[in-house]
PDB file of C-alpha atoms in Angstrom:
ATOM      1  CA  MET A 760       3.081  -1.795 -15.026  1.00 42.00           C
ATOM      2  CA  HIS A 761       5.253  -2.974 -12.006  1.00 47.00           C
ATOM      3  CA  ASN A 762       5.559  -6.400 -10.906  1.00 47.00           C
ATOM      4  CA  PHE A 763       4.988  -6.366  -7.005  1.00 47.00           C
ATOM      5  CA  SER A 764       4.028 -10.331  -6.977  1.00 55.00           C
ATOM      6  CA  SER A 765       6.299 -10.679  -3.901  1.00 79.00           C
ATOM      7  CA  THR A 766       4.969  -7.842  -1.667  1.00 93.00           C
ATOM      8  CA  ARG A 767       3.065  -9.593   1.660  1.00 97.00           C
ATOM      9  CA  ILE A 768       0.344  -6.993   1.454  1.00 98.00           C
ATOM     10  CA  ASP A 769      -0.432  -8.860  -2.294  1.00 95.00           C
ATOM     11  CA  ARG A 770       0.393 -12.653  -1.197  1.00 96.00           C
ATOM     12  CA  ARG A 771      -2.107 -11.896   2.669  1.00 97.00           C
ATOM     13  CA  PHE A 772      -5.273  -9.933  -0.415  1.00 97.00           C
ATOM     14  CA  LYS A 773      -4.159 -13.277  -2.048  1.00 95.00           C
ATOM     15  CA  ASP A 774      -4.412 -16.020   0.171  1.00 96.00           C
ATOM     16  CA  LEU A 775      -8.011 -14.165   1.734  1.00 96.00           C
ATOM     17  CA  ALA A 776      -8.537 -14.258  -2.061  1.00 94.00           C
ATOM     18  CA  VAL A 777      -8.216 -18.187  -2.019  1.00 94.00           C
ATOM     19  CA  GLU A 778      -9.689 -18.371   1.606  1.00 92.00           C
ATOM     20  CA  GLY A 779     -13.720 -16.523   0.876  1.00 93.00           C
ATOM     21  CA  ARG A 780     -12.952 -13.707   2.630  1.00 95.00           C
ATOM     22  CA  ALA A 781     -11.968  -9.920   3.170  1.00 97.00           C
ATOM     23  CA  ALA A 782      -9.013  -8.232   5.321  1.00 98.00           C
ATOM     24  CA  LEU A 783      -9.486  -7.454   8.789  1.00 98.00           C
ATOM     25  CA  VAL A 784      -7.009  -4.220   9.000  1.00 98.00           C
ATOM     26  CA  ALA A 785      -6.205  -2.601  11.594  1.00 98.00           C
ATOM     27  CA  PHE A 786      -5.182   1.266  12.036  1.00 97.00           C
ATOM     28  CA  VAL A 787      -2.751   2.614  15.230  1.00 98.00           C
ATOM     29  CA  MET A 788      -0.895   5.122  15.609  1.00 98.00           C
ATOM     30  CA  ALA A 789       3.284   4.623  16.387  1.00 98.00           C
ATOM     31  CA  GLY A 790       3.651   5.846  19.805  1.00 98.00           C
ATOM     32  CA  ASP A 791       0.276   5.832  21.241  1.00 98.00           C
ATOM     33  CA  PRO A 792       1.334   6.002  24.275  1.00 97.00           C
ATOM     34  CA  ASP A 793       4.354   5.180  24.814  1.00 97.00           C
ATOM     35  CA  LEU A 794       6.601   3.327  22.392  1.00 97.00           C
ATOM     36  CA  ALA A 795       7.083   0.403  24.781  1.00 97.00           C
ATOM     37  CA  THR A 796       3.138   0.012  24.634  1.00 98.00           C
ATOM     38  CA  SER A 797       3.477   0.513  20.665  1.00 98.00           C
ATOM     39  CA  LEU A 798       5.408  -1.534  19.830  1.00 98.00           C
ATOM     40  CA  ASP A 799       2.956  -4.667  22.236  1.00 98.00           C
ATOM     41  CA  ILE A 800       0.264  -3.647  20.590  1.00 98.00           C
ATOM     42  CA  LEU A 801       1.910  -4.026  17.675  1.00 98.00           C
ATOM     43  CA  LYS A 802       2.332  -7.954  18.618  1.00 98.00           C
ATOM     44  CA  ALA A 803      -0.611  -8.381  19.769  1.00 98.00           C
ATOM     45  CA  LEU A 804      -3.038  -7.078  16.381  1.00 98.00           C
ATOM     46  CA  PRO A 805      -1.795 -10.019  14.323  1.00 98.00           C
ATOM     47  CA  LYS A 806      -2.921 -12.775  17.444  1.00 98.00           C
ATOM     48  CA  ALA A 807      -5.979 -10.665  17.942  1.00 98.00           C
ATOM     49  CA  GLY A 808      -6.711 -10.957  13.953  1.00 98.00           C
ATOM     50  CA  ALA A 809      -5.101  -8.971  12.544  1.00 98.00           C
ATOM     51  CA  ASP A 810      -4.720  -9.639   8.564  1.00 98.00           C
ATOM     52  CA  VAL A 811      -2.978  -6.314   7.942  1.00 98.00           C
ATOM     53  CA  ILE A 812      -1.696  -3.027   9.992  1.00 98.00           C
ATOM     54  CA  GLU A 813      -1.990   0.639   9.036  1.00 98.00           C
ATOM     55  CA  VAL A 814       0.669   1.927  11.701  1.00 98.00           C
ATOM     56  CA  GLY A 815       0.040   5.851  11.689  1.00 97.00           C
ATOM     57  CA  MET A 816       3.507   8.338  11.450  1.00 97.00           C
ATOM     58  CA  PRO A 817       2.690  11.214  14.376  1.00 97.00           C
ATOM     59  CA  PHE A 818       2.299  14.891  12.470  1.00 94.00           C
ATOM     60  CA  THR A 819       1.597  17.668  14.156  1.00 90.00           C
ATOM     61  CA  ASP A 820      -1.385  18.470  11.249  1.00 88.00           C
ATOM     62  CA  PRO A 821      -3.298  15.505  10.509  1.00 85.00           C
ATOM     63  CA  MET A 822      -5.723  17.876   8.554  1.00 82.00           C
ATOM     64  CA  ALA A 823      -7.682  14.181   7.541  1.00 78.00           C
ATOM     65  CA  ASP A 824      -7.411  12.992  10.617  1.00 83.00           C
ATOM     66  CA  GLY A 825     -10.971  13.142  13.204  1.00 84.00           C
ATOM     67  CA  PRO A 826     -10.551  13.481  17.005  1.00 89.00           C
ATOM     68  CA  ALA A 827      -9.413  10.827  18.311  1.00 90.00           C
ATOM     69  CA  ILE A 828      -6.701  10.092  16.043  1.00 93.00           C
ATOM     70  CA  GLN A 829      -5.425  13.332  16.127  1.00 93.00           C
ATOM     71  CA  ALA A 830      -5.323  12.840  19.514  1.00 93.00           C
ATOM     72  CA  ALA A 831      -3.089   9.782  19.329  1.00 96.00           C
ATOM     73  CA  GLY A 832      -0.628  11.473  17.188  1.00 96.00           C
ATOM     74  CA  LEU A 833      -0.532  14.013  20.504  1.00 94.00           C
ATOM     75  CA  ARG A 834      -0.637  11.557  22.558  1.00 96.00           C
ATOM     76  CA  ALA A 835       2.109   9.934  20.684  1.00 97.00           C
ATOM     77  CA  LEU A 836       4.259  12.726  19.640  1.00 96.00           C
ATOM     78  CA  ALA A 837       4.339  13.861  23.435  1.00 95.00           C
ATOM     79  CA  ALA A 838       5.835  11.060  24.413  1.00 96.00           C
ATOM     80  CA  GLY A 839       8.204  11.126  22.346  1.00 96.00           C
ATOM     81  CA  ALA A 840       7.107   9.509  18.844  1.00 97.00           C
ATOM     82  CA  THR A 841       8.723  10.466  15.779  1.00 97.00           C
ATOM     83  CA  LEU A 842       9.519   9.176  11.882  1.00 97.00           C
ATOM     84  CA  ALA A 843      12.989   7.733  13.322  1.00 98.00           C
ATOM     85  CA  LYS A 844      11.299   6.058  15.976  1.00 98.00           C
ATOM     86  CA  THR A 845       7.879   4.322  14.360  1.00 98.00           C
ATOM     87  CA  LEU A 846      10.607   3.534  11.332  1.00 98.00           C
ATOM     88  CA  LYS A 847      12.341   1.636  14.539  1.00 98.00           C
ATOM     89  CA  LEU A 848       9.026   0.312  16.196  1.00 98.00           C
ATOM     90  CA  VAL A 849       8.379  -1.927  12.441  1.00 98.00           C
ATOM     91  CA  ALA A 850      11.975  -3.382  12.031  1.00 98.00           C
ATOM     92  CA  ASP A 851      10.916  -3.638  15.977  1.00 98.00           C
ATOM     93  CA  PHE A 852       7.890  -5.876  15.031  1.00 98.00           C
ATOM     94  CA  ARG A 853       9.093  -7.232  12.144  1.00 98.00           C
ATOM     95  CA  GLY A 854      11.648  -8.942  14.634  1.00 97.00           C
ATOM     96  CA  GLU A 855       8.907 -11.700  16.023  1.00 96.00           C
ATOM     97  CA  ASP A 856       7.214 -11.439  12.460  1.00 98.00           C
ATOM     98  CA  GLN A 857       7.904 -11.794   8.754  1.00 97.00           C
ATOM     99  CA  THR A 858       4.172 -12.483   8.085  1.00 97.00           C
ATOM    100  CA  THR A 859       1.862  -9.462   8.351  1.00 98.00           C
ATOM    101  CA  PRO A 860       1.255  -7.010   6.825  1.00 98.00           C
ATOM    102  CA  ILE A 861       2.419  -3.146   7.311  1.00 98.00           C
ATOM    103  CA  VAL A 862       1.378   0.086   6.292  1.00 98.00           C
ATOM    104  CA  LEU A 863       2.978   2.807   7.292  1.00 98.00           C
ATOM    105  CA  MET A 864       0.306   5.672   7.008  1.00 97.00           C
ATOM    106  CA  GLY A 865       0.090   9.421   6.935  1.00 96.00           C
ATOM    107  CA  TYR A 866       1.170  12.743   5.989  1.00 96.00           C
ATOM    108  CA  TYR A 867       4.337  13.940   3.247  1.00 96.00           C
ATOM    109  CA  ASN A 868       5.848  16.606   5.464  1.00 95.00           C
ATOM    110  CA  PRO A 869       7.723  13.825   8.021  1.00 96.00           C
ATOM    111  CA  ILE A 870       8.900  12.000   4.534  1.00 97.00           C
ATOM    112  CA  TYR A 871      10.682  15.329   3.403  1.00 97.00           C
ATOM    113  CA  VAL A 872      12.059  16.108   6.184  1.00 96.00           C
ATOM    114  CA  TYR A 873      13.693  13.159   7.049  1.00 97.00           C
ATOM    115  CA  GLY A 874      14.807  12.935   2.954  1.00 97.00           C
ATOM    116  CA  VAL A 875      12.899  10.201   0.975  1.00 97.00           C
ATOM    117  CA  ASP A 876      15.452   8.431  -0.309  1.00 97.00           C
ATOM    118  CA  ALA A 877      16.495   8.304   3.296  1.00 98.00           C
ATOM    119  CA  PHE A 878      13.193   7.555   4.393  1.00 98.00           C
ATOM    120  CA  LEU A 879      12.895   4.716   1.640  1.00 98.00           C
ATOM    121  CA  GLU A 880      14.997   2.745   2.057  1.00 98.00           C
ATOM    122  CA  ALA A 881      15.436   3.389   5.921  1.00 98.00           C
ATOM    123  CA  ALA A 882      11.310   1.624   5.698  1.00 98.00           C
ATOM    124  CA  LYS A 883      12.124  -1.305   3.104  1.00 97.00           C
ATOM    125  CA  GLU A 884      14.812  -1.831   5.834  1.00 97.00           C
ATOM    126  CA  SER A 885      12.023  -1.924   8.815  1.00 98.00           C
ATOM    127  CA  GLY A 886      10.005  -4.140   7.398  1.00 98.00           C
ATOM    128  CA  VAL A 887       7.484  -1.864   6.426  1.00 98.00           C
ATOM    129  CA  ASP A 888       5.552  -2.851   2.754  1.00 98.00           C
ATOM    130  CA  GLY A 889       3.419  -0.104   1.925  1.00 98.00           C
ATOM    131  CA  LEU A 890       2.510   3.481   2.219  1.00 98.00           C
ATOM    132  CA  ILE A 891      -0.632   6.158   2.304  1.00 97.00           C
ATOM    133  CA  VAL A 892       0.110   9.034   2.062  1.00 96.00           C
ATOM    134  CA  VAL A 893      -2.462  10.655   2.193  1.00 91.00           C
ATOM    135  CA  ASP A 894      -1.621  14.795   1.400  1.00 92.00           C
ATOM    136  CA  LEU A 895       0.207  14.056  -2.396  1.00 92.00           C
ATOM    137  CA  PRO A 896      -2.190  13.369  -5.098  1.00 90.00           C
ATOM    138  CA  PRO A 897      -1.028  11.559  -8.511  1.00 92.00           C
ATOM    139  CA  GLU A 898       0.468  14.699 -10.224  1.00 93.00           C
ATOM    140  CA  GLU A 899       2.794  14.482  -7.482  1.00 93.00           C
ATOM    141  CA  ASP A 900       3.052  11.355  -8.146  1.00 95.00           C
ATOM    142  CA  SER A 901       7.232  11.389  -8.609  1.00 95.00           C
ATOM    143  CA  GLU A 902       7.865  13.294  -5.487  1.00 95.00           C
ATOM    144  CA  LEU A 903       7.349   9.765  -3.752  1.00 97.00           C
ATOM    145  CA  CYS A 904       4.543   7.138  -4.936  1.00 96.00           C
ATOM    146  CA  LEU A 905       7.292   6.838  -8.419  1.00 97.00           C
ATOM    147  CA  PRO A 906      10.514   6.154  -6.133  1.00 97.00           C
ATOM    148  CA  ALA A 907       7.960   4.138  -3.687  1.00 97.00           C
ATOM    149  CA  LEU A 908       6.733   1.289  -6.112  1.00 96.00           C
ATOM    150  CA  ALA A 909      10.850   1.189  -7.721  1.00 95.00           C
ATOM    151  CA  ALA A 910      11.842   0.433  -3.960  1.00 95.00           C
ATOM    152  CA  GLY A 911       9.589  -2.223  -4.031  1.00 95.00           C
ATOM    153  CA  LEU A 912       7.162  -0.924  -1.614  1.00 97.00           C
ATOM    154  CA  ASN A 913       3.159  -0.569  -2.863  1.00 97.00           C
ATOM    155  CA  PHE A 914       1.537   2.612  -2.049  1.00 97.00           C
ATOM    156  CA  ILE A 915      -2.520   2.249  -1.407  1.00 97.00           C
ATOM    157  CA  ARG A 916      -4.428   5.109  -2.936  1.00 95.00           C
ATOM    158  CA  LEU A 917      -7.153   7.056  -1.411  1.00 94.00           C
ATOM    159  CA  ALA A 918     -10.125   6.985  -3.868  1.00 93.00           C
ATOM    160  CA  THR A 919     -14.009   9.059  -1.950  1.00 90.00           C
ATOM    161  CA  PRO A 920     -17.081   9.463  -3.062  1.00 89.00           C
ATOM    162  CA  THR A 921     -16.315  12.551  -4.819  1.00 88.00           C
ATOM    163  CA  THR A 922     -13.571  10.604  -6.740  1.00 91.00           C
ATOM    164  CA  ASP A 923     -15.585  10.980 -10.291  1.00 90.00           C
ATOM    165  CA  ASP A 924     -15.263   7.569 -13.512  1.00 91.00           C
ATOM    166  CA  ALA A 925     -13.050  10.695 -14.739  1.00 92.00           C
ATOM    167  CA  ARG A 926     -10.899  10.610 -11.961  1.00 92.00           C
ATOM    168  CA  LEU A 927     -10.361   7.256 -11.438  1.00 94.00           C
ATOM    169  CA  PRO A 928      -7.623   6.257 -13.451  1.00 93.00           C
ATOM    170  CA  ALA A 929      -5.346   9.048 -12.110  1.00 91.00           C
ATOM    171  CA  VAL A 930      -5.856   8.312  -8.901  1.00 92.00           C
ATOM    172  CA  LEU A 931      -5.171   4.158  -9.800  1.00 95.00           C
ATOM    173  CA  ALA A 932      -2.759   4.037 -12.719  1.00 92.00           C
ATOM    174  CA  ASN A 933       0.229   4.290 -10.055  1.00 95.00           C
ATOM    175  CA  THR A 934      -1.376   2.319  -7.351  1.00 95.00           C
ATOM    176  CA  SER A 935      -0.299  -0.919  -6.257  1.00 95.00           C
ATOM    177  CA  GLY A 936      -1.780  -3.591  -2.947  1.00 97.00           C
ATOM    178  CA  PHE A 937      -5.345  -2.692  -2.616  1.00 97.00           C
ATOM    179  CA  VAL A 938      -6.657   1.137  -3.203  1.00 97.00           C
ATOM    180  CA  TYR A 939      -8.285   2.578  -0.072  1.00 96.00           C
ATOM    181  CA  TYR A 940     -12.453   3.566  -0.405  1.00 95.00           C
ATOM    182  CA  VAL A 941     -13.053   6.126   1.714  1.00 90.00           C
ATOM    183  CA  SER A 942     -16.843   6.161   2.287  1.00 83.00           C
ATOM    184  CA  ILE A 943     -18.108   8.868   4.017  1.00 75.00           C
ATOM    185  CA  THR A 944     -17.128  12.261   2.871  1.00 61.00           C
ATOM    186  CA  GLY A 945     -14.738  14.293   5.928  1.00 55.00           C
ATOM    187  CA  THR A 946     -12.404  13.252   8.232  1.00 52.00           C
ATOM    188  CA  THR A 947     -12.008  10.257   9.672  1.00 51.00           C
ATOM    189  CA  GLY A 948     -14.661   8.802  12.053  1.00 50.00           C
ATOM    190  CA  ALA A 949     -16.928  11.088  11.281  1.00 50.00           C
ATOM    191  CA  ALA A 950     -19.719   8.242  10.549  1.00 57.00           C
ATOM    192  CA  THR A 951     -21.762   5.640  10.028  1.00 62.00           C
ATOM    193  CA  PRO A 952     -21.286   4.403   6.359  1.00 64.00           C
ATOM    194  CA  ASN A 953     -24.127   3.219   3.689  1.00 76.00           C
ATOM    195  CA  PHE A 954     -23.012  -0.516   3.383  1.00 77.00           C
ATOM    196  CA  SER A 955     -25.543  -0.294  -0.084  1.00 79.00           C
ATOM    197  CA  ALA A 956     -23.923   2.867  -1.537  1.00 85.00           C
ATOM    198  CA  THR A 957     -20.019   1.874   0.249  1.00 89.00           C
ATOM    199  CA  ALA A 958     -21.497  -1.554  -2.143  1.00 89.00           C
ATOM    200  CA  SER A 959     -21.476  -0.579  -5.509  1.00 91.00           C
ATOM    201  CA  ALA A 960     -18.808   2.308  -5.060  1.00 92.00           C
ATOM    202  CA  VAL A 961     -16.962  -0.699  -4.759  1.00 94.00           C
ATOM    203  CA  ALA A 962     -18.403  -2.198  -7.696  1.00 94.00           C
ATOM    204  CA  ARG A 963     -18.006   0.379  -9.763  1.00 94.00           C
ATOM    205  CA  ILE A 964     -13.521   1.003  -8.761  1.00 95.00           C
ATOM    206  CA  LYS A 965     -13.356  -2.327  -9.441  1.00 95.00           C
ATOM    207  CA  ARG A 966     -14.765  -2.157 -12.767  1.00 94.00           C
ATOM    208  CA  HIS A 967     -11.037   0.068 -13.326  1.00 94.00           C
ATOM    209  CA  THR A 968      -8.701  -2.201 -11.305  1.00 95.00           C
ATOM    210  CA  GLY A 969      -7.874  -5.183 -10.437  1.00 95.00           C
ATOM    211  CA  LEU A 970      -6.649  -5.183  -7.233  1.00 96.00           C
ATOM    212  CA  PRO A 971      -8.220  -5.266  -4.058  1.00 97.00           C
ATOM    213  CA  VAL A 972     -10.560  -2.849  -2.546  1.00 97.00           C
ATOM    214  CA  ALA A 973     -10.440  -2.002   1.075  1.00 97.00           C
ATOM    215  CA  VAL A 974     -13.476   0.658   2.446  1.00 96.00           C
ATOM    216  CA  GLY A 975     -13.018   2.647   5.527  1.00 91.00           C
ATOM    217  CA  PHE A 976     -14.494   5.087   8.076  1.00 82.00           C
ATOM    218  CA  GLY A 977     -16.486   5.079  10.104  1.00 84.00           C
ATOM    219  CA  VAL A 978     -16.267   1.366  10.607  1.00 89.00           C
ATOM    220  CA  LYS A 979     -16.938   0.801  14.748  1.00 91.00           C
ATOM    221  CA  THR A 980     -18.174  -2.303  14.616  1.00 94.00           C
ATOM    222  CA  ALA A 981     -18.637  -6.390  14.017  1.00 95.00           C
ATOM    223  CA  ALA A 982     -21.414  -5.296  12.913  1.00 93.00           C
ATOM    224  CA  ASP A 983     -20.213  -2.764  10.653  1.00 92.00           C
ATOM    225  CA  ALA A 984     -17.129  -4.990   9.049  1.00 95.00           C
ATOM    226  CA  ALA A 985     -20.073  -7.342   8.221  1.00 94.00           C
ATOM    227  CA  ALA A 986     -22.571  -5.620   6.001  1.00 92.00           C
ATOM    228  CA  ILE A 987     -18.241  -3.705   4.638  1.00 93.00           C
ATOM    229  CA  ALA A 988     -16.458  -7.396   4.344  1.00 95.00           C
ATOM    230  CA  ALA A 989     -19.912  -8.564   2.393  1.00 93.00           C
ATOM    231  CA  HIS A 990     -18.298  -6.804  -0.207  1.00 93.00           C
ATOM    232  CA  ALA A 991     -15.333  -5.470   0.118  1.00 95.00           C
ATOM    233  CA  ASP A 992     -11.234  -6.805  -0.408  1.00 97.00           C
ATOM    234  CA  GLY A 993     -10.780  -5.611   3.059  1.00 97.00           C
ATOM    235  CA  VAL A 994     -12.109  -3.786   6.314  1.00 97.00           C
ATOM    236  CA  VAL A 995     -10.239  -0.825   7.335  1.00 97.00           C
ATOM    237  CA  VAL A 996     -10.630   0.111  11.767  1.00 96.00           C
ATOM    238  CA  GLY A 997      -8.690   2.552  12.795  1.00 94.00           C
ATOM    239  CA  SER A 998     -10.907   5.512  15.078  1.00 93.00           C
ATOM    240  CA  ALA A 999     -12.613   2.732  16.963  1.00 95.00           C
ATOM    241  CA  ILE A1000      -9.539   0.649  17.560  1.00 97.00           C
ATOM    242  CA  VAL A1001      -7.495   4.397  19.179  1.00 97.00           C
ATOM    243  CA  ASP A1002     -11.256   4.998  20.853  1.00 96.00           C
ATOM    244  CA  ALA A1003     -10.527   1.118  21.997  1.00 97.00           C
ATOM    245  CA  LEU A1004      -6.634   2.680  23.542  1.00 98.00           C
ATOM    246  CA  ARG A1005      -7.972   6.132  25.534  1.00 97.00           C
ATOM    247  CA  GLY A1006     -10.343   4.699  26.651  1.00 97.00           C
ATOM    248  CA  SER A1007      -8.462   2.578  28.737  1.00 98.00           C
ATOM    249  CA  LEU A1008      -5.295   4.681  29.682  1.00 98.00           C
ATOM    250  CA  ASP A1009      -5.721   5.813  33.476  1.00 97.00           C
ATOM    251  CA  ALA A1010      -6.581  10.033  34.135  1.00 96.00           C
ATOM    252  CA  GLU A1011      -3.025  10.605  33.051  1.00 94.00           C
ATOM    253  CA  GLY A1012      -2.774   9.388  29.942  1.00 93.00           C
ATOM    254  CA  ARG A1013      -0.574   6.419  30.352  1.00 96.00           C
ATOM    255  CA  ALA A1014      -0.777   3.552  29.311  1.00 98.00           C
ATOM    256  CA  THR A1015      -2.308   1.114  32.239  1.00 98.00           C
ATOM    257  CA  PRO A1016      -2.664  -2.900  32.486  1.00 98.00           C
ATOM    258  CA  GLY A1017      -5.924  -3.264  30.363  1.00 98.00           C
ATOM    259  CA  THR A1018      -4.505  -1.147  27.092  1.00 98.00           C
ATOM    260  CA  VAL A1019      -3.086  -3.811  25.260  1.00 98.00           C
ATOM    261  CA  PRO A1020      -6.464  -5.617  25.590  1.00 98.00           C
ATOM    262  CA  ALA A1021      -8.378  -3.564  25.790  1.00 98.00           C
ATOM    263  CA  VAL A1022      -7.349  -2.492  21.988  1.00 98.00           C
ATOM    264  CA  ALA A1023      -7.114  -6.317  21.007  1.00 98.00           C
ATOM    265  CA  LYS A1024     -10.857  -7.377  22.232  1.00 98.00           C
ATOM    266  CA  LEU A1025     -11.789  -4.949  20.327  1.00 98.00           C
ATOM    267  CA  VAL A1026     -10.231  -5.992  17.655  1.00 98.00           C
ATOM    268  CA  GLU A1027     -10.992  -9.754  18.029  1.00 98.00           C
ATOM    269  CA  ASP A1028     -14.397  -8.099  18.009  1.00 97.00           C
ATOM    270  CA  LEU A1029     -14.169  -7.296  14.470  1.00 98.00           C
ATOM    271  CA  ALA A1030     -12.406 -10.166  12.620  1.00 97.00           C
ATOM    272  CA  GLY A1031     -15.115 -12.225  14.679  1.00 97.00           C
ATOM    273  CA  GLY A1032     -17.456 -10.073  11.787  1.00 96.00           C
ATOM    274  CA  VAL A1033     -15.020  -9.815   9.586  1.00 96.00           C
ATOM    275  CA  ARG A1034     -15.229 -13.834   9.742  1.00 94.00           C
ATOM    276  CA  THR A1035     -18.838 -13.529   9.503  1.00 92.00           C
ATOM    277  CA  ALA A1036     -19.770 -12.586   5.868  1.00 82.00           C
ATOM    278  CA  ALA A1037     -17.447 -15.390   4.084  1.00 65.00           C
ATOM    279  CA  ARG A1038     -17.903 -15.261   0.185  1.00 64.00           C
ATOM    280  CA  ALA A1039     -17.427 -17.850  -3.065  1.00 56.00           C
ATOM    281  CA  PRO A1040     -13.873 -18.507  -2.323  1.00 61.00           C
ATOM    282  CA  ALA A1041     -11.753 -17.415  -5.568  1.00 57.00           C
TER     283      ALA A1041
END
């Protein structure tokens, strides 16, 4: 097993377990709607109550993403986002925040094109803590997962309602940081999860691992966040945040003075929901 006692992700989940509450994991797309606004949004997230930030790596063919996140990626690409600029965004964020964990989420193709070793070195240098690469199954661990672990980055795996007990050990074998449980079958933002089914799924995953389990897909409101936070170690919100951003843009899809506040306000509401679902401290 790899020892990750020193990553920001591990420390954050450990601290929150002591506090007796779940983490709010907020997803935003790098470079949406432009790089400068994207940096301002990143800086606003911890102050609004995000405990962990997932930063999407824009990609032209995001097959696991629903319409909201696909559109965010296309806006970012149209504004000139690249993987190199995404890494610089994280480095710029780290200029004033050394504690909030950052997870890059996306697809393998841009990393492969960048070069795995060069990417891992640049990611580590930029202040990235972990990776979620949705199209690399455990059978491909030698491609990126094992090199990432060797570089000291958490490699976070997704489990879904269709991941059965026979499959779970393979999914969890080289996972670190946390397990991301996708609470509904389908693309992101598609439907509202069944909260009681989610609770039993989290319990099932925890029988196989000591890692924190964060739940995402379909969380839209503070009430949703509270319902999941009562049972999970983290609540992941993506599409709702991206929708709040999109709703603040002008007719040409450009940022307005209301863009950063719109995102911050929703994250504050969600953080409030997560914090109402207090649990016994670890």
